[in-house]
Short mmCIF file of C-alpha atoms in Angstrom, two decimals:
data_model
loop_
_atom_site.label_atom_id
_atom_site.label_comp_id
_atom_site.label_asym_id
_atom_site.label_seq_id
_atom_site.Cartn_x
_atom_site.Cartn_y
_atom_site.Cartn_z
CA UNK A 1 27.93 18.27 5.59
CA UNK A 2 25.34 16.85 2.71
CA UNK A 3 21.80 16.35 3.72
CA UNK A 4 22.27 12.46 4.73
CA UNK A 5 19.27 10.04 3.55
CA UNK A 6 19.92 8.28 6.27
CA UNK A 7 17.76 9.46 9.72
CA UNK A 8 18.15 7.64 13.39
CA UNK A 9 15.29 8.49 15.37
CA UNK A 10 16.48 8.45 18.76
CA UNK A 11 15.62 9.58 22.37
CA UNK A 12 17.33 12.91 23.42
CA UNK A 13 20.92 13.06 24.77
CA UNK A 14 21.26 13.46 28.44
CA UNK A 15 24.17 13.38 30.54
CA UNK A 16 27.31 13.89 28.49
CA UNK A 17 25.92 10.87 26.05
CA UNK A 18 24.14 11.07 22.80
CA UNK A 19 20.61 9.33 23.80
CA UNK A 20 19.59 8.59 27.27
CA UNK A 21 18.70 4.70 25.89
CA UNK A 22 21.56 2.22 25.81
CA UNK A 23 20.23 0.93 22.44
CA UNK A 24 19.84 4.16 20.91
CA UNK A 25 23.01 4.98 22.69
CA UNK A 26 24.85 1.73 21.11
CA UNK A 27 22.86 2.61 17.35
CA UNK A 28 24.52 6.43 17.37
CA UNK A 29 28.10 4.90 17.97
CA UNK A 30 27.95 2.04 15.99
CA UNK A 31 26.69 4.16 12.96
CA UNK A 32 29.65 6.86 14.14
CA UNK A 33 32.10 3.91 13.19
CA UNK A 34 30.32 2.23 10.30
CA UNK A 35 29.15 4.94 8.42
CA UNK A 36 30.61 8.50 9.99
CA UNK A 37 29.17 11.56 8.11
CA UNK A 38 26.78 9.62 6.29
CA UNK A 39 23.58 9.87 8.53
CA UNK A 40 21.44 11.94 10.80
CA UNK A 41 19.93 11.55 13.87
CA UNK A 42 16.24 13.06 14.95
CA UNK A 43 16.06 13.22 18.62
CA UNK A 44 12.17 11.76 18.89
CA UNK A 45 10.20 10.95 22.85
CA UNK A 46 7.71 8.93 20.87
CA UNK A 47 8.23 5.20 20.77
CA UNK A 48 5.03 4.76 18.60
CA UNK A 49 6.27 6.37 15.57
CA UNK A 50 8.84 3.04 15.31
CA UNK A 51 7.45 0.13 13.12
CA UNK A 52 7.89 -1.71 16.27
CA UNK A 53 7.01 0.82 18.96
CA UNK A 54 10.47 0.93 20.25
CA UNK A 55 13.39 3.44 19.32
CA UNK A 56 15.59 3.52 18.20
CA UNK A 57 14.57 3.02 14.05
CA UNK A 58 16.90 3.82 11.15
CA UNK A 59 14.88 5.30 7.95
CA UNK A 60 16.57 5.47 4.78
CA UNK A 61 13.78 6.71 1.70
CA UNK A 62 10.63 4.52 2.36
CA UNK A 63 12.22 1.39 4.61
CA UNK A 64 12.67 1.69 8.05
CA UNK A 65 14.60 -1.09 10.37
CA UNK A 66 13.71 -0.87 13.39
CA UNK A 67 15.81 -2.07 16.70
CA UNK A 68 19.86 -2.48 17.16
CA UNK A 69 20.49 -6.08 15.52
CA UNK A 70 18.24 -4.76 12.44
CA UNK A 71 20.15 -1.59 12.00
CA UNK A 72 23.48 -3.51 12.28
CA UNK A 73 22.22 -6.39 9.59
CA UNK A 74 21.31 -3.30 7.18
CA UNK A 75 24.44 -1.31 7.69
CA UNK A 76 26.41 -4.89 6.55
CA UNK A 77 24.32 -5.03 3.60
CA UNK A 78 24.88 -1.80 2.74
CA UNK A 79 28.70 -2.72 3.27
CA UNK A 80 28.63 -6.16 1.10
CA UNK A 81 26.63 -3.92 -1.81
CA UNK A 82 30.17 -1.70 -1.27
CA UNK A 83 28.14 1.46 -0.47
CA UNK A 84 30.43 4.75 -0.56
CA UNK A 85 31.51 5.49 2.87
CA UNK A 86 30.09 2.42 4.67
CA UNK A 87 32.16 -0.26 6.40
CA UNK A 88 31.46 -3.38 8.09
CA UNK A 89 33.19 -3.01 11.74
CA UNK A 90 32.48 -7.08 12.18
CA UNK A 91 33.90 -8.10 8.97
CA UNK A 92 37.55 -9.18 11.03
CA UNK A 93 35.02 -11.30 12.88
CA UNK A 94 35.44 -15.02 12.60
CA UNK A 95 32.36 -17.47 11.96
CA UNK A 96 32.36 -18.07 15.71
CA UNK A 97 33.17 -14.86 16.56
CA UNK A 98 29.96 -13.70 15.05
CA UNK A 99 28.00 -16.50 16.35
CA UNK A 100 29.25 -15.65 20.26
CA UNK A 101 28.83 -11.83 19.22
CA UNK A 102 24.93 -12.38 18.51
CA UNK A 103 24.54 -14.23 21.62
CA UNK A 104 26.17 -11.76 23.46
CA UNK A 105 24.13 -9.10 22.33
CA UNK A 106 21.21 -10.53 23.84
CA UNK A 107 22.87 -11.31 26.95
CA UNK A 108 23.72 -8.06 27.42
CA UNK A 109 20.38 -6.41 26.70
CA UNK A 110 18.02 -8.73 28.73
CA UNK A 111 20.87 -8.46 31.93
CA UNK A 112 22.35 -5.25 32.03
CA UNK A 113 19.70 -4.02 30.70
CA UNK A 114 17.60 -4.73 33.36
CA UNK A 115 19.91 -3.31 35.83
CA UNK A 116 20.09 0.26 33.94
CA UNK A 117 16.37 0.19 32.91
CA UNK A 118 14.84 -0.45 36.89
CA UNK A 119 15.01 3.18 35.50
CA UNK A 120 16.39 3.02 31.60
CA UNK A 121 14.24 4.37 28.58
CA UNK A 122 13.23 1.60 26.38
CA UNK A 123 13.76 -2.48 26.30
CA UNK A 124 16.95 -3.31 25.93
CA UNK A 125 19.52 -6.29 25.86
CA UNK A 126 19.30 -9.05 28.55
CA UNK A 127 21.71 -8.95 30.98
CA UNK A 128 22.64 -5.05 30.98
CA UNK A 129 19.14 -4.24 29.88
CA UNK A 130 17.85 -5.64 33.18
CA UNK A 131 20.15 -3.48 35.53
CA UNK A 132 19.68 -0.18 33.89
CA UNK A 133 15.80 -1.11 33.78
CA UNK A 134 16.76 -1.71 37.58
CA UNK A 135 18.63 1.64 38.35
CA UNK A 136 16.36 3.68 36.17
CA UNK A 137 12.58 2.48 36.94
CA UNK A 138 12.84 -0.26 39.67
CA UNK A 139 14.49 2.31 42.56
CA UNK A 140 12.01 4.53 43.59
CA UNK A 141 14.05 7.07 44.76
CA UNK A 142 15.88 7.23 41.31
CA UNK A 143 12.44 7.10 38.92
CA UNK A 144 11.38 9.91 41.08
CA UNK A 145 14.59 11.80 41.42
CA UNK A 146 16.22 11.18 38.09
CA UNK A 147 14.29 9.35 35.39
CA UNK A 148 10.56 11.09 35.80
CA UNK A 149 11.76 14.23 35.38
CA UNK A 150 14.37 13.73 32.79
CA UNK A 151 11.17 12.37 30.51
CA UNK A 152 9.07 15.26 31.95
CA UNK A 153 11.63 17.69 30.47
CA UNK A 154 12.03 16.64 26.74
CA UNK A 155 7.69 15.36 26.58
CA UNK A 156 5.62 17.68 25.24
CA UNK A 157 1.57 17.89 26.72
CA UNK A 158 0.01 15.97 27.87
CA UNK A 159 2.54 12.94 27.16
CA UNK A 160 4.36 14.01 30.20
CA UNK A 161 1.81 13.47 32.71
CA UNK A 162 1.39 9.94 31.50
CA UNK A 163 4.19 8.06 29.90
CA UNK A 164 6.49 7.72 32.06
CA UNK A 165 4.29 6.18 34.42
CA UNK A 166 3.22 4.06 31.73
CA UNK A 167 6.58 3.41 30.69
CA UNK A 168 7.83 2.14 34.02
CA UNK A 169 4.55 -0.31 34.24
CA UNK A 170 5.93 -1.92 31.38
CA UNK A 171 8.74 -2.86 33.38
CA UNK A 172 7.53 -3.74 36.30
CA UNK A 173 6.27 -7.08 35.72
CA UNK A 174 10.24 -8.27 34.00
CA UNK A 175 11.75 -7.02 37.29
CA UNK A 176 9.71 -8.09 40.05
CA UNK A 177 10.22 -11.94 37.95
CA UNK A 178 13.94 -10.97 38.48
CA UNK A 179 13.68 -9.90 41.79
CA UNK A 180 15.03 -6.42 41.02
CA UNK A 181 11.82 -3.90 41.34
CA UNK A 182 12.87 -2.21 44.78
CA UNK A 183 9.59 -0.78 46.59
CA UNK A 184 9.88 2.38 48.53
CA UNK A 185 9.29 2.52 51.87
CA UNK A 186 5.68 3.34 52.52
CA UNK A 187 4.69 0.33 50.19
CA UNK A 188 6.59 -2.32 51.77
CA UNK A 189 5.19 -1.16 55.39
CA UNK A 190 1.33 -2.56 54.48
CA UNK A 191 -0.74 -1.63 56.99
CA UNK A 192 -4.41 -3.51 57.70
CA UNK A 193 -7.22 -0.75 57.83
CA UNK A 194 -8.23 -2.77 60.88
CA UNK A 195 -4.86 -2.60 62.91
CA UNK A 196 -5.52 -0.36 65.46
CA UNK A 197 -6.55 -3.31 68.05
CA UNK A 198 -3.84 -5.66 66.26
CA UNK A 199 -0.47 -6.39 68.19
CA UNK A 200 2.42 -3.41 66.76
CA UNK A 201 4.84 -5.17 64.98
CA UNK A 202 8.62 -5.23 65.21
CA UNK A 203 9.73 -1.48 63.52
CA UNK A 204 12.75 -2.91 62.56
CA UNK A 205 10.87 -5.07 59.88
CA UNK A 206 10.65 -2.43 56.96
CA UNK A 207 14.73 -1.75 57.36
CA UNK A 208 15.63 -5.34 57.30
CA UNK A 209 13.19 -6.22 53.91
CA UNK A 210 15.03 -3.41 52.57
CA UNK A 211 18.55 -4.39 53.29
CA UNK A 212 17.69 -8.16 51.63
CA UNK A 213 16.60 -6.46 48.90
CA UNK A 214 19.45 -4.16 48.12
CA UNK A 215 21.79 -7.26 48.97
CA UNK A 216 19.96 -9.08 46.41
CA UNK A 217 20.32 -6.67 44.18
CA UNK A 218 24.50 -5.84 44.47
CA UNK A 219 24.80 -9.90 44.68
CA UNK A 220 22.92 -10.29 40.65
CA UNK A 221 24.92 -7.45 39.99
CA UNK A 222 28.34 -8.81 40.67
CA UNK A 223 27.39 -12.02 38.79
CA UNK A 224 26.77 -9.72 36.29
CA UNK A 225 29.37 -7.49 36.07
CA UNK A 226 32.33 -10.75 36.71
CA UNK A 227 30.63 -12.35 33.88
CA UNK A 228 31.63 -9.60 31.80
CA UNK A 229 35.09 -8.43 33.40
CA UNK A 230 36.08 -12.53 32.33
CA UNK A 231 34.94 -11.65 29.12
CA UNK A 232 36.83 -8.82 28.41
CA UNK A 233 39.57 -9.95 30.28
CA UNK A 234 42.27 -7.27 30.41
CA UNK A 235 42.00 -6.93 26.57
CA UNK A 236 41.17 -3.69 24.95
CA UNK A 237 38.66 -4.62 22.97
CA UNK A 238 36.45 -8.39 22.78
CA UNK A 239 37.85 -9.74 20.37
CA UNK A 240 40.10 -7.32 18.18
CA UNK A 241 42.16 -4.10 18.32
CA UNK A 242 39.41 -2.09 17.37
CA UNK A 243 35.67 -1.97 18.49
CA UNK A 244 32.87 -4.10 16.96
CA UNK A 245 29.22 -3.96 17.09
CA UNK A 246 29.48 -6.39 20.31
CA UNK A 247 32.24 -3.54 22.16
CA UNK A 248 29.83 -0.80 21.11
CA UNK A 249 26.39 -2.46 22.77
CA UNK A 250 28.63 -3.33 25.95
CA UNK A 251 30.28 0.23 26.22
CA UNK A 252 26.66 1.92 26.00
CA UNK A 253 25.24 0.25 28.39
CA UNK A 254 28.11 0.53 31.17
CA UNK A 255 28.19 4.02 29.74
CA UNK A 256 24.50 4.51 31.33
CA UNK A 257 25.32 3.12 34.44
CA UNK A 258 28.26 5.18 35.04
CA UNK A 259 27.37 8.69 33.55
CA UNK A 260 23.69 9.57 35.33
CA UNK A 261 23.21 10.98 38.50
CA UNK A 262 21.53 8.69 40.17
CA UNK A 263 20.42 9.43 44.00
CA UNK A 264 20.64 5.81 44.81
CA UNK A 265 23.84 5.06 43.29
CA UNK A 266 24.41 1.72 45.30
CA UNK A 267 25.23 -0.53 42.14
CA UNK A 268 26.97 2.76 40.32
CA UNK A 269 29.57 3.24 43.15
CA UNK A 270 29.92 -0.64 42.64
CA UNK A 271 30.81 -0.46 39.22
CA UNK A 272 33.18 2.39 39.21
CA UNK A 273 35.02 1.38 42.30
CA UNK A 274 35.22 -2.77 41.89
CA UNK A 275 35.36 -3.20 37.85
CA UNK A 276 37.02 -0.61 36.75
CA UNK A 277 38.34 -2.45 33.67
CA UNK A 278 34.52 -2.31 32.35
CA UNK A 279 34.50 1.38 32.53
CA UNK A 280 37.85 1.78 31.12
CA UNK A 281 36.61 -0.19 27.92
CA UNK A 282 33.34 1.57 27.27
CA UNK A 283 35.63 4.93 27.88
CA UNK A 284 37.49 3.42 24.88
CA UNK A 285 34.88 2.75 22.58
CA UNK A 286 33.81 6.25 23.41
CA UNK A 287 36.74 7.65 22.67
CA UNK A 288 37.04 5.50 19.51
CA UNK A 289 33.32 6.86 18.31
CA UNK A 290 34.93 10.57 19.14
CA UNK A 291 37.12 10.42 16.47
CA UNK A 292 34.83 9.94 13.83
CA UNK A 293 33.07 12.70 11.78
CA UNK A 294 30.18 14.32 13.73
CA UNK A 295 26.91 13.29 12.57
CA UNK A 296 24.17 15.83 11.79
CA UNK A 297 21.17 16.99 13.43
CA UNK A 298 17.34 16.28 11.68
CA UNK A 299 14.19 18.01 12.60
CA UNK A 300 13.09 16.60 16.01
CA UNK A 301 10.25 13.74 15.68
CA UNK A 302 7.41 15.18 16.90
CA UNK A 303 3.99 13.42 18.60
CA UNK A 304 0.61 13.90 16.58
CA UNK A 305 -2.44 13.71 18.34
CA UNK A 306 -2.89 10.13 17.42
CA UNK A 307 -0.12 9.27 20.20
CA UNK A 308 -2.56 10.00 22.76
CA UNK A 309 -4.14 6.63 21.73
CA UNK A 310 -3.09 2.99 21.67
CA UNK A 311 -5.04 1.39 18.72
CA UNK A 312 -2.50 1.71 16.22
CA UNK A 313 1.08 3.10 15.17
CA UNK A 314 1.95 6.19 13.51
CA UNK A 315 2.99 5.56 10.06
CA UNK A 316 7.03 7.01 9.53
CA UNK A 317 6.75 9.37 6.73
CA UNK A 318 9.26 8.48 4.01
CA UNK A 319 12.49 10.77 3.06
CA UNK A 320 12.57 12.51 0.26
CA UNK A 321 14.70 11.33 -2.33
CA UNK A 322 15.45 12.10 -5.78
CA UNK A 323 15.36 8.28 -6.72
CA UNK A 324 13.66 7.71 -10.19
CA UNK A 325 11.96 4.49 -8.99
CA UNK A 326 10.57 6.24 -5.52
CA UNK A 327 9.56 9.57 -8.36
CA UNK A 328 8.01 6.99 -10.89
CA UNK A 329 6.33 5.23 -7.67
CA UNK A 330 4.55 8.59 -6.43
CA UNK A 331 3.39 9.61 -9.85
CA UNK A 332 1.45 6.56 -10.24
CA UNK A 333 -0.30 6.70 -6.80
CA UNK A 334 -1.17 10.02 -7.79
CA UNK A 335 -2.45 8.33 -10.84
CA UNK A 336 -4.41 5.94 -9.17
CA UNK A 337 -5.80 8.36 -6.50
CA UNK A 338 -6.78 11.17 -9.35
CA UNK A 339 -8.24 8.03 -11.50
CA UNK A 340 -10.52 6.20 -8.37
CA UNK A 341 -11.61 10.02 -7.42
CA UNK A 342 -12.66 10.53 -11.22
CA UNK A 343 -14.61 6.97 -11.49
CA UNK A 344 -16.19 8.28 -7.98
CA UNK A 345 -17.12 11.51 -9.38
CA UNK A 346 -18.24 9.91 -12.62
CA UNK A 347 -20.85 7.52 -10.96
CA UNK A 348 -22.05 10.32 -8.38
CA UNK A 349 -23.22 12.08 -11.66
CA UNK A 350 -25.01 9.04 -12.63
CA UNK A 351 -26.68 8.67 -9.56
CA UNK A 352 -27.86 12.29 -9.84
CA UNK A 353 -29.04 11.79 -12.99
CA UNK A 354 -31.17 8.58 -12.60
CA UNK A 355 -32.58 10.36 -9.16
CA UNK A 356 -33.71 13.61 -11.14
CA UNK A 357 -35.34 11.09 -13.86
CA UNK A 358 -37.17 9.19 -11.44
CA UNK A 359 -38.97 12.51 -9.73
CA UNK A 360 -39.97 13.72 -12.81
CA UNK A 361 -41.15 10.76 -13.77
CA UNK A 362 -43.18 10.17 -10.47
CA UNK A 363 -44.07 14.51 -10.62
CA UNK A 364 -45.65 13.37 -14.50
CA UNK A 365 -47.56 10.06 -12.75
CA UNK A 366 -48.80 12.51 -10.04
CA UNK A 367 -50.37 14.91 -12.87
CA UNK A 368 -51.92 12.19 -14.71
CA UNK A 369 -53.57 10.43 -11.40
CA UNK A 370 -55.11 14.13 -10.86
CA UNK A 371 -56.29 14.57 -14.32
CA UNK A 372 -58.31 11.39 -14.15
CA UNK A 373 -59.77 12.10 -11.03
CA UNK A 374 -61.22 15.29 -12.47
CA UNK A 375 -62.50 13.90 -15.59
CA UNK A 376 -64.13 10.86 -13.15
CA UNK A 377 -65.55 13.98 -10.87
CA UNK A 378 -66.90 15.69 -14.27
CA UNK A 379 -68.82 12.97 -15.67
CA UNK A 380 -70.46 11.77 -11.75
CA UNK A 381 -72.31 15.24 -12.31
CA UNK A 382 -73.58 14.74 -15.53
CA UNK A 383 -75.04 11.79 -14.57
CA UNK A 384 -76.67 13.35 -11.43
CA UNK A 385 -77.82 16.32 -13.94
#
């Protein structure tokens, strides 16, 4: 395949999927279907190379469009401008269609989301966003077991030792607000330093918080999951025969609940056992997105230095194109840089010059002080003679 101008930088596959995000996840197959064999993906664990500090980001030459709804707006302007090999998989869509579809979108990220992400990769839609935040970062068992040292394996030093943790902070705050960060055992059971003389308390206590919380959990879940099952609604797809940006966003996420290995697989065993016709349809977008072209491989993104600090983003180096305008472009910030370093060198001569004028002309004033104070010290002894 043809060196594709087009580059998603992505997090690394994992578990039988192409990224281990649901948004990069939803990015790879919607660009599968829009645009198959026309881009690349570089598998990248370093959020702060995005314009936004978030991956996934699509770079094509010097622009870069950063997040899922941006990527999807681009890829229809490419398809209005009737780029070769680009389709619009929305464009069946009505005006209401679309409307819902955009909604939807953010429904799913901030709820699902949530629910994958208690242990997912990076922010993600509402609804589906909050339970994979939920399954990946908010059980303990499974940000120990699963998520820290799938991050640990694909972060080079010393990122591993601290992002993750880092990256599950960032969570924390959304899901204890949702009542979905889960706290292990031997943080619910706080313990006074001054107990020993205080009355033992019921050792039940720790196994009953936890059973409220998990019930807690599976009841959002359902409301969840229903909300979505009467959405789809025994149809293949959400609104056509054939997947649209709205299908593909849905599939990943379920997709990410279904496919990890979670050791607390409470709300997984709940979807694959009780709504079955949500896994069916994100097994049909998948196998939709299979029988595209494969897309090709960049160099991997790697982390600079600067990543180890928080004051500012890494700037995404543009692609190398044989445009005239981006050709024309360079040569005259080549021009400018060789033109500002000549007016610097120019004036540092200058300077020289005026420096080495005005010690010779203070050396010359020092002679001519001297030679007066001689004369001076020549005629004071002819007077005294």
């Amino acid at each position: 395949m043809p060196d594709a101008s087009y580059v998603l930088h992505a997090w690394p596959s994992q578990w039988g999927l192409q990224s281990s995000d649901p948004m990069c996840l939803a990015s790879i197959m919607y660009l599968q279907l829009s645009m198959p064999g026309k881009f690349q993906v570089a598998e990248s664990c370093d959020p702060d190379m995005s314009p936004d500090g978030r991956l996934p980001f699509l770079t094509h030459g010097h622009l870069a469009h950063a997040s899922f709804p941006s990527i999807v707006s681009f890829v229809t302007s490419l398809s209005r401008a009737r780029a070769s090999g680009v389709r619009n998989i929305d464009a069946s869509l009505s005006a209401s269609q679309r409307a819902q579809s955009i909604a939807w979108w953010s429904h799913v990220e901030a709820n699902l989301g949530d629910l994958v992400v208690s242990g997912a990769l990076d922010q993600l839609d509402a609804s589906f966003s909050i339970m994979q935040s939920h399954m990946f970062f908010g059980v303990d068992a499974n940000f120990w077991g699963l998520t820290r040292p799938t991050l640990t394996s694909v972060m080079p030093i010393p990122q591993r030792y601290y992002v993750p943790g880092r990256i599950r902070e960032s969570y924390r705050r959304r899901l204890e607000t949702s009542g979905l960060w889960c706290l292990p055992a031997t943080e619910q059971e706080h313990k006074s330093p001054f107990a020993k003389n205080e009355k033992k308390r019921d050792d039940h206590t720790g196994t009953f918080t936890r059973a409220f919380e998990r019930e807690k959990v599976m009841e959002k879940a359902r409301t969840i999951f229903d909300l979505y099952a009467r959405l789809l609604d025994g149809k293949k797809f959400l609104f056509n025969s054939h997947p649209t940006s709205l299908d593909v966003c849905l599939a990943a996420h379920i997709l990410l609940l279904a496919n990890p290995p979670f050791p607390s697989s409470v709300l997984q065993i709940l979807l694959l056992e009780k709504y079955t016709s949500l896994v069916d349809h994100a097994r049909r977008v998948q196998h939709e997105v299979a029988q595209c072209p494969p897309y090709g491989l960049a160099p991997p993104s790697k982390p600079s230095i600067l990543s180890l600090f928080t004051f500012g983003r890494a700037v995404t180096k543009e692609v190398k194109t044989s445009n005239p305008d981006d050709v024309r472009f360079r040569r005259m910030r080549w021009a400018w840089a060789a033109l500002a370093l000549g007016a610097a060198a120019f004036n540092l001569v200058q300077f020289s010059r005026a420096l080495l004028v005005l010690n010779v002309e203070e050396e010359e004033g020092d002679e001519d002080e001297d030679a007066y104070d001689e004369g001076a010290d020549l005629e004071e002894d002819k007077d005294e003679d």
